[in-house]
Coordinates of C-alpha atoms and ligand atoms in Angstrom, one line a residue:
X1 CA 0.0 0.0 0.0
X2 CA 1.4 3.5 -0.8
X3 CA 2.4 5.6 2.2
X4 CA -0.2 8.2 1.6
X5 CA -3.1 5.6 1.5
X6 CA -1.8 4.2 4.7
X7 CA -1.7 7.6 6.4
X8 CA -5.3 8.2 5.3
X9 CA -6.4 4.9 6.9
X10 CA -4.7 5.8 10.1
X11 CA -6.2 9.2 10.3
X12 CA -9.6 7.6 9.9
X13 CA -9.0 5.1 12.6
X14 CA -7.7 7.8 14.9
X15 CA -11.2 9.0 15.1
X16 CA -12.1 6.1 17.3
X17 CA -15.3 7.6 18.8
X18 CA -16.7 8.3 15.3
X19 CA -15.9 4.8 14.1
X20 CA -17.5 3.3 17.3
X21 CA -20.6 5.5 16.9
X22 CA -21.0 4.3 13.2
X23 CA -20.6 0.7 14.2
X24 CA -23.1 1.0 17.0
X25 CA -25.7 1.8 14.4
X26 CA -25.0 -1.6 12.8
X27 CA -24.3 -3.8 15.8
X28 CA -25.8 -4.2 19.2
X29 CA -22.6 -4.8 21.0
X30 CA -19.7 -2.4 20.5
X31 CA -17.1 -1.7 23.2
X32 CA -14.5 1.0 23.3
X33 CA -11.1 0.5 24.9
X34 CA -11.9 -3.1 25.7
X35 CA -9.1 -5.2 27.3
X36 CA -8.4 -8.0 24.9
X37 CA -6.9 -10.3 27.6
X38 CA -10.5 -11.1 28.5
X39 CA -11.1 -12.5 25.0
X40 CA -8.0 -14.7 24.4
X41 CA -6.9 -18.0 25.9
X42 CA -3.4 -16.6 26.8
X43 CA -5.1 -13.9 29.1
X44 CA -2.5 -11.4 27.8
X45 CA -2.8 -8.2 25.8
X46 CA -3.9 -4.6 25.9
X47 CA -7.1 -3.0 24.7
X48 CA -8.8 -2.8 21.3
X49 CA -9.8 0.7 20.5
X50 CA -13.1 -0.7 19.3
X51 CA -14.3 -4.3 19.9
X52 CA -17.3 -5.4 17.9
X53 CA -19.3 -8.5 18.8
X54 CA -21.8 -9.3 16.1
X55 CA -24.6 -11.4 17.4
X56 CA -25.9 -12.7 14.0
X57 CA -24.8 -13.3 10.5
X58 CA -26.7 -10.3 9.3
X59 CA -24.9 -8.0 11.8
X60 CA -21.6 -9.4 10.7
X61 CA -22.5 -8.8 7.0
X62 CA -23.3 -5.1 7.8
X63 CA -20.2 -4.6 9.8
X64 CA -17.9 -6.2 7.2
X65 CA -19.6 -4.2 4.4
X66 CA -19.0 -0.9 6.3
X67 CA -15.4 -1.7 7.2
X68 CA -14.6 -2.7 3.6
X69 CA -16.4 0.2 2.1
X70 CA -14.5 2.7 4.3
X71 CA -11.3 0.8 4.1
X72 CA -11.0 0.6 7.8
X73 CA -8.3 -1.9 8.8
X74 CA -9.5 -4.5 11.3
X75 CA -8.5 -7.8 12.9
X76 CA -10.8 -10.8 13.5
X77 CA -10.7 -13.1 16.4
X78 CA -12.7 -16.2 17.2
X79 CA -11.9 -17.9 20.5
X80 CA -8.5 -16.1 20.5
X81 CA -6.7 -19.4 21.2
X82 CA -4.0 -19.0 18.6
X83 CA -3.1 -15.3 19.1
X84 CA -0.7 -13.1 21.1
X85 CA -2.1 -9.6 21.6
X86 CA 0.5 -6.8 22.0
X87 CA 0.7 -5.2 25.4
X88 CA -0.3 -1.9 23.8
X89 CA -3.4 -3.6 22.4
X90 CA -4.8 -3.1 18.9
X91 CA -5.4 0.3 17.3
X92 CA -8.6 0.3 15.3
X93 CA -11.3 -2.3 15.1
X94 CA -11.4 -5.9 16.3
X95 CA -14.3 -8.1 15.4
X96 CA -14.9 -11.1 17.6
X97 CA -16.9 -13.9 16.1
X98 CA -18.5 -16.3 18.5
X99 CA -21.8 -16.2 20.5
X100 CA -24.8 -15.5 18.2
X101 CA -22.9 -16.8 15.2
X102 CA -23.1 -20.4 16.4
X103 CA -26.0 -22.1 14.6
X104 CA -25.4 -25.4 12.8
X105 CA -27.4 -28.1 11.0
X106 CA -26.8 -31.6 10.0
X107 CA -28.3 -33.0 6.8
X108 CA -27.4 -36.7 6.6
X109 CA -23.6 -36.6 6.6
X110 CA -23.3 -33.0 5.8
X111 CA -22.7 -30.4 8.5
X112 CA -23.2 -26.7 7.9
X113 CA -22.1 -24.4 10.7
X114 CA -21.6 -20.7 11.4
X115 CA -18.1 -19.4 12.0
X116 CA -18.5 -18.8 15.7
X117 CA -19.6 -22.3 16.6
X118 CA -17.2 -24.0 19.1
X119 CA -15.3 -26.8 17.3
X120 CA -15.4 -29.2 20.3
X121 CA -19.2 -28.8 20.5
X122 CA -19.5 -29.7 16.8
X123 CA -17.1 -32.7 17.3
X124 CA -19.1 -34.0 20.2
X125 CA -22.5 -33.5 18.5
X126 CA -21.2 -35.3 15.4
X127 CA -19.9 -38.2 17.6
X128 CA -23.3 -38.7 19.3
X129 CA -24.8 -39.1 15.8
X130 CA -22.1 -41.6 14.9
X131 CA -20.6 -39.2 12.3
X132 CA -16.9 -39.7 11.9
X133 CA -14.3 -37.1 10.7
X134 CA -14.1 -34.6 13.5
X135 CA -12.9 -36.8 16.4
X136 CA -9.5 -35.1 16.2
X137 CA -11.1 -31.7 16.8
X138 CA -12.8 -32.5 20.1
X139 CA -10.0 -31.1 22.2
X140 CA -9.0 -28.1 20.1
X141 CA -10.2 -24.9 21.7
X142 CA -11.4 -23.1 18.5
X143 CA -14.2 -21.4 16.8
X144 CA -15.0 -23.1 13.5
X145 CA -13.8 -20.0 11.6
X146 CA -10.5 -19.9 13.4
X147 CA -10.1 -23.7 12.9
X148 CA -10.7 -23.4 9.1
X149 CA -8.4 -20.4 8.7
X150 CA -5.6 -22.1 10.6
X151 CA -6.4 -25.5 9.1
X152 CA -6.3 -26.8 12.7
X153 CA -5.4 -30.4 13.2
X154 CA -4.3 -33.1 15.6
X155 CA -3.6 -36.8 15.6
X156 CA -2.6 -36.7 12.0
X157 CA -5.9 -35.2 10.8
X158 CA -6.9 -31.6 9.9
X159 CA -9.9 -29.5 8.9
X160 CA -8.9 -29.8 5.2
X161 CA -10.0 -33.5 5.3
X162 CA -13.7 -32.7 6.0
X163 CA -14.1 -29.2 4.6
X164 CA -16.2 -28.9 1.4
X165 CA -16.8 -25.2 1.1
X166 CA -16.8 -21.9 3.0
X167 CA -18.9 -18.7 2.7
X168 CA -16.7 -15.6 3.1
X169 CA -17.2 -11.9 3.1
X170 CA -14.6 -10.0 1.1
X171 CA -14.4 -6.4 -0.2
X172 CA -16.1 -7.6 -3.5
X173 CA -19.1 -9.1 -1.6
X174 CA -20.0 -12.6 -0.5
X175 CA -18.3 -15.6 -2.0
X176 CA -18.4 -19.3 -1.7
X177 CA -15.0 -21.0 -2.0
X178 CA -14.2 -24.6 -2.4
X179 CA -11.1 -26.5 -1.1
X180 CA -9.1 -25.9 -4.2
X181 CA -9.4 -22.1 -3.7
X182 CA -8.4 -22.3 0.0
X183 CA -4.8 -23.4 -0.4
X184 CA -4.9 -25.8 2.6
X185 CA -1.4 -26.7 3.9
X186 CA 0.0 -27.4 7.3
X187 CA -1.7 -25.0 9.7
X188 CA -2.5 -22.5 7.0
X189 CA -4.9 -21.5 4.2
X190 CA -4.8 -18.6 1.8
X191 CA -7.4 -16.9 4.0
X192 CA -4.6 -15.9 6.3
X193 CA -3.3 -13.5 3.6
X194 CA -6.7 -12.2 2.4
X195 CA -9.0 -9.6 3.7
X196 CA -11.7 -12.2 4.2
X197 CA -14.2 -12.8 7.0
X198 CA -15.3 -16.4 7.3
X199 CA -19.0 -16.6 7.8
X200 CA -20.0 -20.3 7.5
X201 CA -18.4 -23.6 6.6
X202 CA -19.8 -26.9 5.2
X203 CA -18.2 -30.2 6.2
X204 CA -18.8 -33.7 4.9
X205 CA -18.5 -36.5 7.5
X206 CA -18.8 -40.2 7.2
X207 CA -21.5 -42.4 8.7
X208 CA -20.2 -44.7 11.4
X209 CA -21.6 -45.7 14.8
X210 CA -21.7 -43.6 17.9
X211 CA -19.8 -46.1 20.1
X212 CA -16.8 -46.2 17.7
X213 CA -16.7 -42.5 17.1
X214 CA -17.1 -41.7 20.8
X215 CA -14.4 -44.2 21.8
X216 CA -11.9 -42.6 19.3
X217 CA -12.8 -39.1 20.5
X218 CA -12.3 -40.1 24.2
X219 CA -9.0 -41.9 23.5
X220 CA -7.6 -38.8 21.7
X221 CA -8.9 -36.5 24.5
X222 CA -7.1 -38.6 27.0
X223 CA -3.9 -38.5 25.0
X224 CA -4.1 -34.7 24.9
X225 CA -4.6 -34.4 28.7
X226 CA -1.7 -36.8 29.3
X227 CA 0.7 -34.9 27.0
X228 CA -0.3 -31.2 27.0
X229 CA -0.6 -28.6 29.8
X230 CA -4.4 -28.2 30.4
X231 CA -4.4 -25.8 33.3
X232 CA -2.5 -22.5 32.8
X233 CA -3.4 -20.1 30.1
X234 CA -1.6 -20.6 26.8
X235 CA -2.1 -20.3 23.0
X236 CA -1.2 -23.9 22.3
X237 CA 1.8 -24.7 20.3
X238 CA 3.9 -21.5 19.8
X239 CA 6.1 -22.6 16.8
X240 CA 5.2 -24.5 13.6
X241 CA 6.8 -27.9 13.3
X242 CA 9.8 -27.6 10.9
X243 CA 9.7 -30.1 8.0
X244 CA 10.2 -33.7 9.2
X245 CA 10.6 -32.8 12.8
X246 CA 8.7 -31.5 15.9
X247 CA 9.4 -28.0 17.3
X248 CA 8.7 -29.5 20.8
X249 CA 11.4 -32.1 20.4
X250 CA 14.0 -29.6 19.4
X251 CA 13.1 -27.2 22.2
X252 CA 13.2 -30.1 24.7
X253 CA 16.7 -31.3 23.5
X254 CA 18.2 -27.8 23.9
X255 CA 17.0 -27.9 27.5
X256 CA 14.6 -25.0 27.3
X257 CA 11.8 -26.6 29.3
X258 CA 11.1 -24.5 32.4
X259 CA 12.9 -21.4 30.9
X260 CA 11.2 -18.2 32.1
X261 CA 10.9 -14.6 31.1
X262 CA 8.7 -12.7 33.6
X263 CA 5.6 -14.8 34.1
X264 CA 5.9 -16.6 30.8
X265 CA 7.4 -20.1 31.0
X266 CA 8.2 -22.9 28.6
X267 CA 5.9 -25.7 29.8
X268 CA 7.6 -28.7 31.5
X269 CA 4.9 -30.9 30.0
X270 CA 5.1 -29.9 26.3
X271 CA 8.1 -27.9 25.3
X272 CA 6.3 -26.2 22.4
X273 CA 3.8 -24.5 24.8
X274 CA 4.5 -21.3 26.6
X275 CA 2.3 -20.8 29.6
X276 CA 1.2 -17.7 31.4
X277 CA 1.9 -18.5 35.1
X278 CA 0.7 -15.2 36.5
X279 CA 0.6 -11.8 34.9
X280 CA 2.8 -12.4 31.8
X281 CA 3.2 -9.6 29.3
X282 CA 3.2 -10.1 25.5
X283 CA 6.8 -8.8 25.7
X284 CA 7.7 -11.6 28.1
X285 CA 6.3 -14.2 25.6
X286 CA 8.2 -12.6 22.7
X287 CA 11.4 -12.5 24.7
X288 CA 11.0 -16.1 25.6
X289 CA 10.3 -17.0 22.0
X290 CA 13.5 -15.3 21.0
X291 CA 15.5 -17.2 23.6
X292 CA 14.0 -20.6 22.6
X293 CA 14.4 -20.0 18.9
X294 CA 17.9 -18.8 19.4
X295 CA 18.9 -21.9 21.3
X296 CA 17.4 -24.1 18.6
X297 CA 19.0 -22.2 15.8
X298 CA 22.4 -22.4 17.5
X299 CA 22.3 -26.2 18.1
X300 CA 20.3 -27.4 15.1
X301 CA 20.7 -24.6 12.5
X302 CA 16.8 -24.7 12.3
X303 CA 14.8 -21.5 12.2
X304 CA 11.6 -21.9 14.2
X305 CA 8.6 -20.0 12.7
X306 CA 5.8 -18.8 15.0
X307 CA 2.5 -20.7 14.6
X308 CA 0.7 -18.2 16.9
X309 CA -0.5 -14.9 15.3
X310 CA 1.0 -11.8 16.8
X311 CA -1.7 -9.1 16.7
X312 CA -1.1 -5.4 17.4
X313 CA 2.1 -3.4 17.5
X314 CA 5.2 -5.5 18.0
X315 CA 8.8 -4.7 17.0
X316 CA 9.3 -5.7 13.3
X317 CA 11.7 -8.5 14.2
X318 CA 9.2 -10.4 16.2
X319 CA 6.4 -10.7 13.6
Ligands
FAD401 C1 -4.7 -25.5 25.0 C2 -4.6 -25.3 23.5 C3 -4.5 -26.4 22.7 C4 -4.4 -26.3 21.3 N1 -4.3 -27.4 20.5 C5 -4.3 -27.3 19.2 C6 -4.3 -28.4 18.3 O1 -4.2 -29.6 18.8 N2 -4.2 -28.2 17.0 C7 -4.3 -27.0 16.4 O2 -4.3 -26.9 15.2 N3 -4.3 -25.9 17.2 C8 -4.4 -26.0 18.5 N4 -4.4 -24.9 19.3 C9 -4.5 -23.5 18.7 C10 -5.9 -23.0 18.3 O3 -6.8 -23.7 19.1 C11 -6.2 -23.2 16.9 O4 -5.3 -22.5 16.0 C12 -7.6 -22.7 16.5 O5 -7.9 -23.0 15.2 C13 -7.8 -21.2 16.7 O6 -9.2 -20.9 16.6 P1 -9.7 -19.6 17.2 O7 -11.2 -19.5 17.0 O8 -9.3 -19.4 18.7 O9 -9.0 -18.5 16.3 P2 -8.2 -17.2 16.8 O10 -7.0 -17.6 17.6 O11 -9.1 -16.2 17.4 O12 -7.7 -16.7 15.4 C14 -6.7 -17.4 14.7 C15 -6.5 -16.8 13.3 O13 -7.7 -17.0 12.5 C16 -8.3 -15.8 12.1 N5 -9.8 -15.9 12.2 C17 -10.5 -16.4 13.3 N6 -11.8 -16.5 13.0 C18 -11.9 -16.0 11.7 C19 -13.0 -15.8 10.9 N7 -14.3 -16.1 11.2 N8 -12.8 -15.2 9.6 C20 -11.5 -14.9 9.2 N9 -10.4 -15.1 10.0 C21 -10.6 -15.6 11.3 C22 -7.7 -14.7 13.1 O14 -7.7 -13.5 12.4 C23 -6.3 -15.3 13.3 O15 -5.5 -15.0 12.2 C24 -4.5 -25.0 20.7 C25 -4.6 -23.8 21.5 C26 -4.7 -24.0 22.9 C27 -4.8 -22.8 23.8

């Protein structure tokens, strides 16, 4: 974007009160200067100038339309379980997609759900119907939208295996995209690079029987609680696995488990988790990420890339 266009956007966003006032005409729940730590699993981060909580697909359509039309930059969060919010918060608008955008329907083996639906809830409901395909997802704390955008996965499975199409809001309007247009790869889709709001997703499951599907779900949930820190706030795995290896293994081998910066600590249970053991700051987490990736680079000549999304103002080198 040319610098002058950028300056124009910023000057618009600086008028926070005017933006909030406009958004209040489109959406019932708009909060100014809202602390984002309340909305993310890490329990870290400063305020959003304006947090918008659409309570229906129609509200979300109107909000997205307005933001696109006025070229107002914005961030989206679902359950906020894969993000690290800067200590200074986020200038401009954040749209949180959850409650009110959580309707879903099954038609035979086909499941259509709104972006704010909890992924574990969908997985458990599918299991009770004996529908297989989402067992891996029962323990992933995600909204459906966040799970699709991240191509969330576990136990060798991922969203890409069940996803058939998504409905998205983009500056050009509303579009339906199929798997070939989504560029699914390990923990990513092209939606991460596009100005697109995921509204709804359609999944195709396989008919099996409830006993088998529930048993597999329970087995994988148990494995998760045996191998991952369940208690303290975190954002799950911090780094992407490098090709052919596991970030957790590399971090473990360099002896970084238990390493601490402020109240951020590398988990003793799973080395690729950083946990917030008190009042950790985003700067603590970033400092710890630097330490860990530095140790891994020194010993293995492997550069770890963050899996978590850093939102807000961070120094260039950390993003
Ligand atoms: C304890 C724990 C365990 C975890 N285990 C796993 C695991 O096993 N496997 C795994 O893959 N992940 C795991 N995660 C990470 C996280 O749960 C996933 O990445 C999840 O998909 C994030 O969903 P979310 O709704 O929280 O998205 P957020 O964290 O809110 O957002 C993630 C990204 O998606 C974008 N986004 C969210 N919703 C939308 C939307 N509707 N439209 C457009 N963009 C959107 C955001 O802008 C952001 O870039 C774990 C996290 C925790 C805390």
